[in-house]
Short mmCIF file of C-alpha atoms (C1' of nucleotides) in Angstrom, two decimals:
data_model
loop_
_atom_site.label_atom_id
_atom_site.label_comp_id
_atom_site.label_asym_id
_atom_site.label_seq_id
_atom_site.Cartn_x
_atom_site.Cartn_y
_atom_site.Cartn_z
CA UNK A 1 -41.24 -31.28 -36.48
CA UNK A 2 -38.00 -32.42 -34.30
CA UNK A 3 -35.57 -34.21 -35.83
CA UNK A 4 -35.38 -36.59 -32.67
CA UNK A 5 -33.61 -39.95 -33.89
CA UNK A 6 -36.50 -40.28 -36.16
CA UNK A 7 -39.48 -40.25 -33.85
CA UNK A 8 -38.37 -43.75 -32.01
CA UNK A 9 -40.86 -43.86 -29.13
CA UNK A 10 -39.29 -42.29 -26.22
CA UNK A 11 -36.95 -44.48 -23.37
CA UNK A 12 -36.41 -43.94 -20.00
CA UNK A 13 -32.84 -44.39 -19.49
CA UNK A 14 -30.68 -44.63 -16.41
CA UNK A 15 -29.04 -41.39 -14.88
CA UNK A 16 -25.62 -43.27 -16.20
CA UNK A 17 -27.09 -44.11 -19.64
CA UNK A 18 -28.27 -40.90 -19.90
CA UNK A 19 -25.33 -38.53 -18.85
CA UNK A 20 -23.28 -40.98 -20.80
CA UNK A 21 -25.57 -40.66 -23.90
CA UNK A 22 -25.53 -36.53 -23.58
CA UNK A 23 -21.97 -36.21 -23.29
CA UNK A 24 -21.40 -38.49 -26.18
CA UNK A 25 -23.54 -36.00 -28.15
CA UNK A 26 -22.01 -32.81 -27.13
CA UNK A 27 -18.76 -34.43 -28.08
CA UNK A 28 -20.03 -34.56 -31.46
CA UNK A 29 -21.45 -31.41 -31.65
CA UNK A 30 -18.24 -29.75 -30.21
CA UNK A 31 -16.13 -31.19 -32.22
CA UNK A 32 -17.70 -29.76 -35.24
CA UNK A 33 -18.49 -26.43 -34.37
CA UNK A 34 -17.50 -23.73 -32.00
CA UNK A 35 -18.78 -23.36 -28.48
CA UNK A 36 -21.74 -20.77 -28.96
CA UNK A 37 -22.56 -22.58 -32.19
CA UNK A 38 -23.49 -24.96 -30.44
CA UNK A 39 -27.51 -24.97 -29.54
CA UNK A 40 -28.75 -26.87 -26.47
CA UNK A 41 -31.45 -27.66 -27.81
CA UNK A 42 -29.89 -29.10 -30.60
CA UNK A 43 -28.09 -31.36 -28.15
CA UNK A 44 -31.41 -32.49 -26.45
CA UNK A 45 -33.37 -32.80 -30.21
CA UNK A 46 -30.54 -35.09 -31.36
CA UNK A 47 -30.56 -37.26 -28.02
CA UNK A 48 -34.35 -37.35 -28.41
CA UNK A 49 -34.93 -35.94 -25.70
CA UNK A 50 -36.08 -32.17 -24.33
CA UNK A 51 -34.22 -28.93 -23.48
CA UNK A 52 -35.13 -29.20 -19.76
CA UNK A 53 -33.88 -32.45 -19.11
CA UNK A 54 -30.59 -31.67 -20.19
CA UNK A 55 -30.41 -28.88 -17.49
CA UNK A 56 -31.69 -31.94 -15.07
CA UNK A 57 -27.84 -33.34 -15.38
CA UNK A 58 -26.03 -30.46 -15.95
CA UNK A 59 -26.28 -27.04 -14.12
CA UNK A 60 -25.75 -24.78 -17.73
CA UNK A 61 -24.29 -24.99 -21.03
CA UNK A 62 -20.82 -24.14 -19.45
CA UNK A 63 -20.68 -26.74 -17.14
CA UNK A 64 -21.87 -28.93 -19.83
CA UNK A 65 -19.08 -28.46 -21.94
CA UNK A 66 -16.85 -28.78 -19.11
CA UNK A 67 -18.04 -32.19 -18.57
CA UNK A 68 -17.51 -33.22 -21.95
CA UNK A 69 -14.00 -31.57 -21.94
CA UNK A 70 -13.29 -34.14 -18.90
CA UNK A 71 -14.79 -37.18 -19.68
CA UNK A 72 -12.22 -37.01 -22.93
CA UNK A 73 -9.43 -36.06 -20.74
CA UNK A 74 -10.06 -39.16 -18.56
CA UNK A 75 -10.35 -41.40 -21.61
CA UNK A 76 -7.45 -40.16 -22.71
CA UNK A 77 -5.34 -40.42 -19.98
CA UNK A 78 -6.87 -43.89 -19.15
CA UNK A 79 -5.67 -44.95 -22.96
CA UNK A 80 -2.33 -43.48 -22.93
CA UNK A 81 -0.99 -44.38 -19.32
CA UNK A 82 2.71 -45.11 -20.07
CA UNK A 83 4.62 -48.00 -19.03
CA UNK A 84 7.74 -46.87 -17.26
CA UNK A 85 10.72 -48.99 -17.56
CA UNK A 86 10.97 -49.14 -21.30
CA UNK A 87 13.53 -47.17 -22.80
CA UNK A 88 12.68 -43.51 -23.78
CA UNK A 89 13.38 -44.36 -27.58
CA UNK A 90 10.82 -47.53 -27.61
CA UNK A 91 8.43 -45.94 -25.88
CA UNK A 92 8.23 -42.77 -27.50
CA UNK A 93 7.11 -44.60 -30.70
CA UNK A 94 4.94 -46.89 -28.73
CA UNK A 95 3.20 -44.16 -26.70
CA UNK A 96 2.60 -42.50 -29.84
CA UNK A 97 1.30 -45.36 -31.89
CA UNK A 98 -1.27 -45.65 -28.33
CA UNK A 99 -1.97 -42.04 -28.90
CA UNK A 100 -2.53 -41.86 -31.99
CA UNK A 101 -4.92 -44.64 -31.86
CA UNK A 102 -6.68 -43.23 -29.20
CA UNK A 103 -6.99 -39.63 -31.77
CA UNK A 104 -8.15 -42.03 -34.52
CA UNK A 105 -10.66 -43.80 -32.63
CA UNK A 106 -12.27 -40.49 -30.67
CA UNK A 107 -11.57 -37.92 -33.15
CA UNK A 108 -14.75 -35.92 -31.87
CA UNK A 109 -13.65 -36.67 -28.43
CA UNK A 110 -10.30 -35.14 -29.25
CA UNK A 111 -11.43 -31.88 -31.82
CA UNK A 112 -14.36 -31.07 -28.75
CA UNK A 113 -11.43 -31.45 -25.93
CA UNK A 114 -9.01 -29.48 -27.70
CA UNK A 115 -11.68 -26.71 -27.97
CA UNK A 116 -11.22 -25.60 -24.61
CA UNK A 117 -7.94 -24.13 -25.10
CA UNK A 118 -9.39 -21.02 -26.63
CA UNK A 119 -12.92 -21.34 -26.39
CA UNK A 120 -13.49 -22.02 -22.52
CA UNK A 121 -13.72 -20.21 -19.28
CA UNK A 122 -12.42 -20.46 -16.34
CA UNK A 123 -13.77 -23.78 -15.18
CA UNK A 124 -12.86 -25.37 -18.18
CA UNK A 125 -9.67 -24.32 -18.83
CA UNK A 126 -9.01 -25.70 -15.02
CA UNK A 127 -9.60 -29.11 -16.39
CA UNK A 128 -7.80 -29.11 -19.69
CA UNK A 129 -4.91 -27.49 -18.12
CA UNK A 130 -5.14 -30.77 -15.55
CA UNK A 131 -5.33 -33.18 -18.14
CA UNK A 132 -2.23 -31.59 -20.11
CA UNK A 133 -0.46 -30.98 -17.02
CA UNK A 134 -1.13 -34.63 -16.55
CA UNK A 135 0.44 -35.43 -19.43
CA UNK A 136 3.19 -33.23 -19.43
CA UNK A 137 3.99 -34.85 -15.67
CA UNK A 138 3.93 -38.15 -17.61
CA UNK A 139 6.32 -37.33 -19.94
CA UNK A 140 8.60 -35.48 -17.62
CA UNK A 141 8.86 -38.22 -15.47
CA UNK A 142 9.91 -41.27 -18.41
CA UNK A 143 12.73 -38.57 -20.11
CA UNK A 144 13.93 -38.10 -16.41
CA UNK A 145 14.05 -42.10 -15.74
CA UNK A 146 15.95 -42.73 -19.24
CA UNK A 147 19.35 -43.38 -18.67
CA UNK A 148 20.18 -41.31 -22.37
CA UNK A 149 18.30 -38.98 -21.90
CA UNK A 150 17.85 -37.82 -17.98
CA UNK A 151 21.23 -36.68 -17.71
CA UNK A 152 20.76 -34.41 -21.21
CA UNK A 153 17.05 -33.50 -19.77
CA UNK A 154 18.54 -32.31 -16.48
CA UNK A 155 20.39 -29.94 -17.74
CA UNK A 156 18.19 -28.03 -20.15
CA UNK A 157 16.64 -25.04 -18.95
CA UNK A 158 13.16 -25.55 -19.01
CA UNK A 159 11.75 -29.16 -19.57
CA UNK A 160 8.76 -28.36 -18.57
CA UNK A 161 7.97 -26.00 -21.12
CA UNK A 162 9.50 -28.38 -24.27
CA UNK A 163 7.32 -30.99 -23.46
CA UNK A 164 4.12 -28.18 -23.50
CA UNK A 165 5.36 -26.92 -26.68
CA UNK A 166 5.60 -30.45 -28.27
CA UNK A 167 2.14 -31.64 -26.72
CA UNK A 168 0.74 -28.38 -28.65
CA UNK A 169 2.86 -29.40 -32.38
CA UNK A 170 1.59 -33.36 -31.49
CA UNK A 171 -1.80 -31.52 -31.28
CA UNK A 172 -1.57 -29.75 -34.32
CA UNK A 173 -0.19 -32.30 -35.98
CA UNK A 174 -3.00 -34.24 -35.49
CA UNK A 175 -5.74 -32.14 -36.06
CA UNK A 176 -4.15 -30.94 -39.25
CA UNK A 177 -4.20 -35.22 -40.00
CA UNK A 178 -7.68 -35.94 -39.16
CA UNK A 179 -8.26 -32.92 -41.18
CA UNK A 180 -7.25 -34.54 -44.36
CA UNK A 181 -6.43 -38.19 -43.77
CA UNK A 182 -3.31 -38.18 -46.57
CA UNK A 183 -0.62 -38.89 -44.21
CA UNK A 184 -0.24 -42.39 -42.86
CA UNK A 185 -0.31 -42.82 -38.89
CA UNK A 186 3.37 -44.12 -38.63
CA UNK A 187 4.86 -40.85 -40.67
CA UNK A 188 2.89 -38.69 -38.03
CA UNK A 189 4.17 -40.63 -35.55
CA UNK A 190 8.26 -40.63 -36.81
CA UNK A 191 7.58 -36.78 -37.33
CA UNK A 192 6.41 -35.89 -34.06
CA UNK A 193 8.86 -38.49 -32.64
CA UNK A 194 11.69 -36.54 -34.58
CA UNK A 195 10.34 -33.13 -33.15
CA UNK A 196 10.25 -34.40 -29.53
CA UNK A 197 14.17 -35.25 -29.78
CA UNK A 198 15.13 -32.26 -31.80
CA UNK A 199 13.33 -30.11 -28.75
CA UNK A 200 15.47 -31.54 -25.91
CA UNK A 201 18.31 -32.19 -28.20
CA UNK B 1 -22.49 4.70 -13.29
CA UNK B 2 -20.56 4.11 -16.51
CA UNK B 3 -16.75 3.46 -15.98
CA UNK B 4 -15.74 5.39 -19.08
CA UNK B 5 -12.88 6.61 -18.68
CA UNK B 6 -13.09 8.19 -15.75
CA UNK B 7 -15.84 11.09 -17.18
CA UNK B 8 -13.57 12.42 -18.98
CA UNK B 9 -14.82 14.46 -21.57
CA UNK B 10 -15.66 12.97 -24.35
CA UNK B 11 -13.46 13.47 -27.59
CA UNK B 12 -14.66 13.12 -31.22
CA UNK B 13 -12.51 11.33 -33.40
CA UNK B 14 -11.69 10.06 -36.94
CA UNK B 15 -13.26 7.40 -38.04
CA UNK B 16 -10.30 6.48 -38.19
CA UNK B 17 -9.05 6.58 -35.16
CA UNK B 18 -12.40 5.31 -33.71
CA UNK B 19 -11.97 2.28 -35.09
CA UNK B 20 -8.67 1.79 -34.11
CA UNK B 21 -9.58 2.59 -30.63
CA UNK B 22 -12.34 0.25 -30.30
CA UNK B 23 -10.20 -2.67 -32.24
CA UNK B 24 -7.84 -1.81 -29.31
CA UNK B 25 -10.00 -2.13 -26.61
CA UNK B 26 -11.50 -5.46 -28.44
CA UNK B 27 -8.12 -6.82 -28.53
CA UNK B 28 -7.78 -6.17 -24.80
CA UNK B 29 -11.01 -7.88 -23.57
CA UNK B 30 -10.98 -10.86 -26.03
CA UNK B 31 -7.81 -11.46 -24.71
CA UNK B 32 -8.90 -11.88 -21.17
CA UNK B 33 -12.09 -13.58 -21.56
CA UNK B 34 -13.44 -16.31 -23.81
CA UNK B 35 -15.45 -14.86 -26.65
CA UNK B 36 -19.06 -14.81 -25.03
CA UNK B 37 -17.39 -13.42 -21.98
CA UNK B 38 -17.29 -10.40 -23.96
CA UNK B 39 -20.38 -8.17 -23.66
CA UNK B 40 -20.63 -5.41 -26.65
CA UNK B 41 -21.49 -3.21 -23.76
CA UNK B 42 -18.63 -3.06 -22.35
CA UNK B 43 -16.24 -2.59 -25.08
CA UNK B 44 -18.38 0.61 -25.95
CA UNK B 45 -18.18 1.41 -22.04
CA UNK B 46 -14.15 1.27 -21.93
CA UNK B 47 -14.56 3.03 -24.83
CA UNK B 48 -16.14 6.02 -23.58
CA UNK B 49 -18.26 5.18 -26.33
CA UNK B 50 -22.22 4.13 -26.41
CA UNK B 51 -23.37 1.00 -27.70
CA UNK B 52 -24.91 2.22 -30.63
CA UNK B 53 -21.68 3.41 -31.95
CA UNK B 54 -19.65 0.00 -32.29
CA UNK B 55 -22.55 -0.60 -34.44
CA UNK B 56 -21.80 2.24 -36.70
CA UNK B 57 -18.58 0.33 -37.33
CA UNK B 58 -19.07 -3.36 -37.10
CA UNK B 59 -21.94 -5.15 -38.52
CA UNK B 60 -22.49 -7.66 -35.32
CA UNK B 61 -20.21 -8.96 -32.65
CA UNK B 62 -18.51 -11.89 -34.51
CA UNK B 63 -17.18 -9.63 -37.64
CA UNK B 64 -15.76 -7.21 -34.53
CA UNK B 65 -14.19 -10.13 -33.05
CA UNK B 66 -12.95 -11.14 -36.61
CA UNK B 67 -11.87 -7.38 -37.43
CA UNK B 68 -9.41 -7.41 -34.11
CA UNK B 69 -8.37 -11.18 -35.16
CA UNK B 70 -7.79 -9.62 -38.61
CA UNK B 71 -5.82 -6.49 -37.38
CA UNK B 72 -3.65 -8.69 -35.29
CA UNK B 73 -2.70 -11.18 -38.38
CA UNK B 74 -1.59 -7.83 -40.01
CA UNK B 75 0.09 -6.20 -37.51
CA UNK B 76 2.27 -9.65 -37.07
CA UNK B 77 2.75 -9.91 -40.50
CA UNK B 78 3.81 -6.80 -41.02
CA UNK B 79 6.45 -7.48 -38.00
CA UNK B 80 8.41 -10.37 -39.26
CA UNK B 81 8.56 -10.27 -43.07
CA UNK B 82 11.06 -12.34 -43.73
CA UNK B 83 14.50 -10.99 -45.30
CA UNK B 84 15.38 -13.14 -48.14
CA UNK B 85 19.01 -14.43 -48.83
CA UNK B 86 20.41 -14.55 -45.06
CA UNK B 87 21.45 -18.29 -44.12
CA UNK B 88 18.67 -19.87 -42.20
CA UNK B 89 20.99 -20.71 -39.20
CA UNK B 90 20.57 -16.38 -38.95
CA UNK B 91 17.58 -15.64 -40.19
CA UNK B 92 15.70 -17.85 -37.83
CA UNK B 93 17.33 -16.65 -34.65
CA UNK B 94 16.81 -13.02 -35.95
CA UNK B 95 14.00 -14.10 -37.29
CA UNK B 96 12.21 -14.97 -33.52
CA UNK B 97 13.49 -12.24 -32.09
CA UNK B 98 11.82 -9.96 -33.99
CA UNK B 99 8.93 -12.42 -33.31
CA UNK B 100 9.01 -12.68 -30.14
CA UNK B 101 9.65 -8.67 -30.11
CA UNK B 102 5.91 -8.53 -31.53
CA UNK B 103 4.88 -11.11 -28.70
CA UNK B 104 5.84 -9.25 -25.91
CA UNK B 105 4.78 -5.24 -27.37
CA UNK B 106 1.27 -6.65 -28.37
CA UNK B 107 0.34 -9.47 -25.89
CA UNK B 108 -3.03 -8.78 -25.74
CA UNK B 109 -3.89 -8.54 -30.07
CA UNK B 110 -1.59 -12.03 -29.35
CA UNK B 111 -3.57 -13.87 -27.25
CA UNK B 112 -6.49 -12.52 -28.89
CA UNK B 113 -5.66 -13.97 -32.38
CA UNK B 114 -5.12 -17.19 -30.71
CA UNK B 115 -8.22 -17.11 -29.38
CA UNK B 116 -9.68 -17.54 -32.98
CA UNK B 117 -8.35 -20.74 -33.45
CA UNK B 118 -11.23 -22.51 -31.32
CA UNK B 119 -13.56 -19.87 -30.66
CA UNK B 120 -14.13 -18.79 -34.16
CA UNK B 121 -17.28 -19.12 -36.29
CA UNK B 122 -16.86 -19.92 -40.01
CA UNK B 123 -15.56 -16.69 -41.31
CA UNK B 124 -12.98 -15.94 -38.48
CA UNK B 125 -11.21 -19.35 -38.77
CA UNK B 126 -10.90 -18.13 -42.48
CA UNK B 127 -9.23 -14.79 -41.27
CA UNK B 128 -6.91 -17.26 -38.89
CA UNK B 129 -6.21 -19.77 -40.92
CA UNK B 130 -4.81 -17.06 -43.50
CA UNK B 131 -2.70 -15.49 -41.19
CA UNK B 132 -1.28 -18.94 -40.37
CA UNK B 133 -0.90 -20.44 -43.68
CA UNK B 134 1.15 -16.81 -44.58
CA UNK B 135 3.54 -17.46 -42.22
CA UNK B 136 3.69 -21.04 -43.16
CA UNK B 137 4.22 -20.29 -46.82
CA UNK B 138 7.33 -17.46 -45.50
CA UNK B 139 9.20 -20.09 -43.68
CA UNK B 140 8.57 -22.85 -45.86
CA UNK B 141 10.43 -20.51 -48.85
CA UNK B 142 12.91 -19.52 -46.22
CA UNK B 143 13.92 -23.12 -45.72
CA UNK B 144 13.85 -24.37 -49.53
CA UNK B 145 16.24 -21.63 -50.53
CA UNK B 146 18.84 -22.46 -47.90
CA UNK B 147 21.87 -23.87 -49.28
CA UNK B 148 21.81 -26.13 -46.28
CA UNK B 149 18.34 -27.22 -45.59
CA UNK B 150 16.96 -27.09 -49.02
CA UNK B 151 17.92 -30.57 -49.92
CA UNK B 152 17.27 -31.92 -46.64
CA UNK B 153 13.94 -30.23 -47.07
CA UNK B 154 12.86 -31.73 -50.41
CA UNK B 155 13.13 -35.21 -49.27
CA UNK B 156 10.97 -34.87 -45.60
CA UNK B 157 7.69 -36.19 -46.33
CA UNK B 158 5.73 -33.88 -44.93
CA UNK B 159 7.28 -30.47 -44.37
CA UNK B 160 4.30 -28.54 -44.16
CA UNK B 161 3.13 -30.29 -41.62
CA UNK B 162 6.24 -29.69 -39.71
CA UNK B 163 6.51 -26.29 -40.18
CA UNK B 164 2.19 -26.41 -39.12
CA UNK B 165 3.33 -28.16 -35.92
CA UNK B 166 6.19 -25.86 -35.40
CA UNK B 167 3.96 -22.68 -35.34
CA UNK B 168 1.31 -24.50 -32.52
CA UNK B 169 5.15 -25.35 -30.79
CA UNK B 170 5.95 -21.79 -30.50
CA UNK B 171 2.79 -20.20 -30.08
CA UNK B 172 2.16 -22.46 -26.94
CA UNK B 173 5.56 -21.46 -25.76
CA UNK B 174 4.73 -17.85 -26.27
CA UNK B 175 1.40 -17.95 -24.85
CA UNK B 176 3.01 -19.71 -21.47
CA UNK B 177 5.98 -17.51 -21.47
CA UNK B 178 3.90 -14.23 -21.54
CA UNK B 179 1.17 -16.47 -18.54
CA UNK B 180 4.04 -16.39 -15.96
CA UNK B 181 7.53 -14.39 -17.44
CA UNK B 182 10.31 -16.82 -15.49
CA UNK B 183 12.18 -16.99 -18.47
CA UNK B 184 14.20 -14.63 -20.85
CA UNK B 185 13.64 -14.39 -24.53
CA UNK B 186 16.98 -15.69 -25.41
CA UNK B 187 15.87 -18.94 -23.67
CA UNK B 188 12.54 -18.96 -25.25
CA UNK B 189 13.98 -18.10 -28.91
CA UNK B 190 16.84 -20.94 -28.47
CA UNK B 191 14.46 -23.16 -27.71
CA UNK B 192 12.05 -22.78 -30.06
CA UNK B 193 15.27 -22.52 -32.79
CA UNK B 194 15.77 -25.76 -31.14
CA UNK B 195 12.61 -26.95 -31.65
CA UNK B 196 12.86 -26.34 -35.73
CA UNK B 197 16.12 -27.76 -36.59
CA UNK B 198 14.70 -30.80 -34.81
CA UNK B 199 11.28 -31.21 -36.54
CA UNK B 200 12.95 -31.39 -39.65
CA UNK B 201 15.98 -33.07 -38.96
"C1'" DA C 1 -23.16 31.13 -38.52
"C1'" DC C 2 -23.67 27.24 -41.18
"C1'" DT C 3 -22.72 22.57 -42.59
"C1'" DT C 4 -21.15 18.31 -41.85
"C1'" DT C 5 -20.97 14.18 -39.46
"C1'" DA C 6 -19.36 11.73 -35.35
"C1'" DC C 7 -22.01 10.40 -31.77
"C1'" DT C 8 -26.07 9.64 -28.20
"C1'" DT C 9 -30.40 8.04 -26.61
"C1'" DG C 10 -33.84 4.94 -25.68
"C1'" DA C 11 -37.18 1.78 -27.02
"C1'" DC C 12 -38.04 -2.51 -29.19
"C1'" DG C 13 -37.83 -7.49 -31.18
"C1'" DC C 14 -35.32 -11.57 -31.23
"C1'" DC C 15 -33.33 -15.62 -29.66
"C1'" DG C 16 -30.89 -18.71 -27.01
"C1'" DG C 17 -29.87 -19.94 -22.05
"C1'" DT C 18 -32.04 -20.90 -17.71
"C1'" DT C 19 -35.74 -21.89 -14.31
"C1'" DC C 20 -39.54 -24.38 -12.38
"C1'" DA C 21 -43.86 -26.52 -11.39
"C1'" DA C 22 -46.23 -30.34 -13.10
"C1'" DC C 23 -46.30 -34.85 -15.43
"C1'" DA C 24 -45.71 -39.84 -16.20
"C1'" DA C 25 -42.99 -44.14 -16.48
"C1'" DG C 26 -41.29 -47.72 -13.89
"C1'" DC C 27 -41.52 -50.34 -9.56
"C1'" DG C 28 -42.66 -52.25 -4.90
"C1'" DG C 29 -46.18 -53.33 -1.63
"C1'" DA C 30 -50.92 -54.62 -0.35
"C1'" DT D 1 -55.05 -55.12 -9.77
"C1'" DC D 2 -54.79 -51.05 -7.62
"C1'" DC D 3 -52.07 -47.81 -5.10
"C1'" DG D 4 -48.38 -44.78 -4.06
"C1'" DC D 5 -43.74 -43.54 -4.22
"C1'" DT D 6 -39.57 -42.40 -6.60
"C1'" DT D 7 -37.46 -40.14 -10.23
"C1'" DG D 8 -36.67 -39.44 -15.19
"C1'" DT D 9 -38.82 -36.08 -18.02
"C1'" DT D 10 -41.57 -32.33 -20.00
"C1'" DG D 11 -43.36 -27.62 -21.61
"C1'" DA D 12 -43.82 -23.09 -21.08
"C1'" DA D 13 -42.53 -18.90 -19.16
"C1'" DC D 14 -38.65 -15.79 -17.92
"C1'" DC D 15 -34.19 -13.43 -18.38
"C1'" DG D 16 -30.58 -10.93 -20.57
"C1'" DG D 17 -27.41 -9.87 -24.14
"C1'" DC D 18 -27.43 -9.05 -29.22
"C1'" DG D 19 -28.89 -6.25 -32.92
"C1'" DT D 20 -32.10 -2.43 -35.07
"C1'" DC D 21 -33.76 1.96 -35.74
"C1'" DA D 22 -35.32 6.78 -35.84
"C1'" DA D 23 -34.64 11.00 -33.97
"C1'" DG D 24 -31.83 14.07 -31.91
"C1'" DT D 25 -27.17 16.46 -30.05
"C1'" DA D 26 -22.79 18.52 -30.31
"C1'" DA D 27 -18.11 18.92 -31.89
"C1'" DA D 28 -15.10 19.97 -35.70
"C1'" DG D 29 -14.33 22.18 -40.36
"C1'" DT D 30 -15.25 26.33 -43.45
#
DNA sequence: ACTTTACTTGACGCCGGTTCAACAAGCGGA
DNA sequence: TCCGCTTGTTGAACCGGCGTCAAGTAAAGT
């Protein structure tokens, strides 16, 4: 009766293979529905594998979701490290061509991670806050370093909170393009390039 | 036991008025807490209501939650319709104040509404989603029919997208500017004017 | 007083999250 | 080859909030 990966004979897996293996799946669950849409034993039927074992790795659904919401934010972070140095201009477009790769290649990664804005508690707001803190801190600290534009970006009021309000219209922006793929990747990229400059203008 | 209200005796009410009252209460607590955080209980409990009663008026839990998302969309709505002719320079700095005027009177049916956007089943992101592409379709009209950004307008690629990204810009603003309230509205309207003029620069 | 109807009460089924004791697959040693 | 240990894994029972319902209570209108 379970629609477990076709009835493949069961493996044993490592704890890494495993874990890995879940949290891929709840990615791709997440990302297509909303949290308490989201069965776990739907999770374990898809990864062939029962109910019980899934509360084996992770202590409840919550936590669960946490750890999916994490493991994103690392592979984000870990694909979009920026390379200081490089001029705010060039590396605005070349962060965001890295970016938007990264969105393009993980789009259930992204749409599940995203999720936890609204739909998560405590704990896992506590780690998407980190990761877009993270993020922010990144981009805080290459507008401060460019000679155009640290002396402009010292002066504004409140960098901090430009930079959240762009991550969240980058966000948008891209969920709204995986959405329907009509735009190409380089006129998202020149149009939240465009709105990054216009905010600290 | 109950904390309803202190005892107080307990008042019979329009329907009305009931409903309003529990929408009100709904706003409160979905604002606070993730959706599932919610117990039906307790709304009915601040209330000074019984359980059995919120079922009289909503269906099930999720069409509450959507009638309190729903609410919201019209009670914002109804706050910034847009006057038609003004110069957009005007009407958008008029424009957020009135906005962020709603923000700060109904933070709670705010962050409630917000809360739709990733913690919504099917037929609440419907309900959002409506809301959002309303206000869309108000500035996007606002912005053609201005002598000085119509033209500008009709050649961006994308500006529906913009304006899309816009809205997440200043909604995360809002939503961190009502979290921890360092800074004034004037700074949060300019730069969220700012943050406009930019995107579709 | 009589009617209307907002509202209460409490018991019940359902269903998904959560727990836990037992099972079995791999592996090393004899 | 058998044994025994470790540990990935199972299945079923339990818990608790959602949602239903029928019968009753009391506050407002007339």
């Amino acid at each position: 009766m379970s629609a477990n990966q076709g009835e493949r004979a069961r493996r044993r897996l490592s704890t890494g293979e495993r874990r890995e293996q879940l949290l891929s799946v709840g990615a791709r669950l997440f990302s297509e529905s909303p949290y308490d849409d989201v069965w776990i034993e739907r999770v374990a039927d898809l990864a062939g594998v029962s109910r019980g074992l899934l509360y084996h790795y992770f202590p409840n659904k919550r936590d669960f979701f946490a750890a999916v919401v994490e493991r994103e934010s690392e592979r984000m972070l870990r694909m979009t490290a920026a390379e200081p140095g490089v001029p705010v201009r060039e590396q605005l477009t070349a962060g965001l061509d890295t970016y938007l790769g990264y969105v393009q290649a993980h789009a259930h990664g992204f749409r599940a991670f995203h999720r936890a804005d609204a739909a998560g508690d405590q704990a896992v707001r506590r780690v998407y806050r980190r990761a877009l803190a993270a993020q922010e801190k990144q981009i805080l600290a290459a507008l401060a370093a460019d000679p155009e534009f640290g002396p402009v970006f010292a002066r504004a009021p409140h960098p901090r909170l430009a930079v959240r309000g762009w991550l969240a219209f980058t966000t948008a922006v891209c969920l709204e393009w995986l959405r329907d793929g009509e735009l190409s990747r380089e006129q998202v990229r020149d149009l939240c390039a465009r709105a990054l400059l216009g905010a600290i203008a």
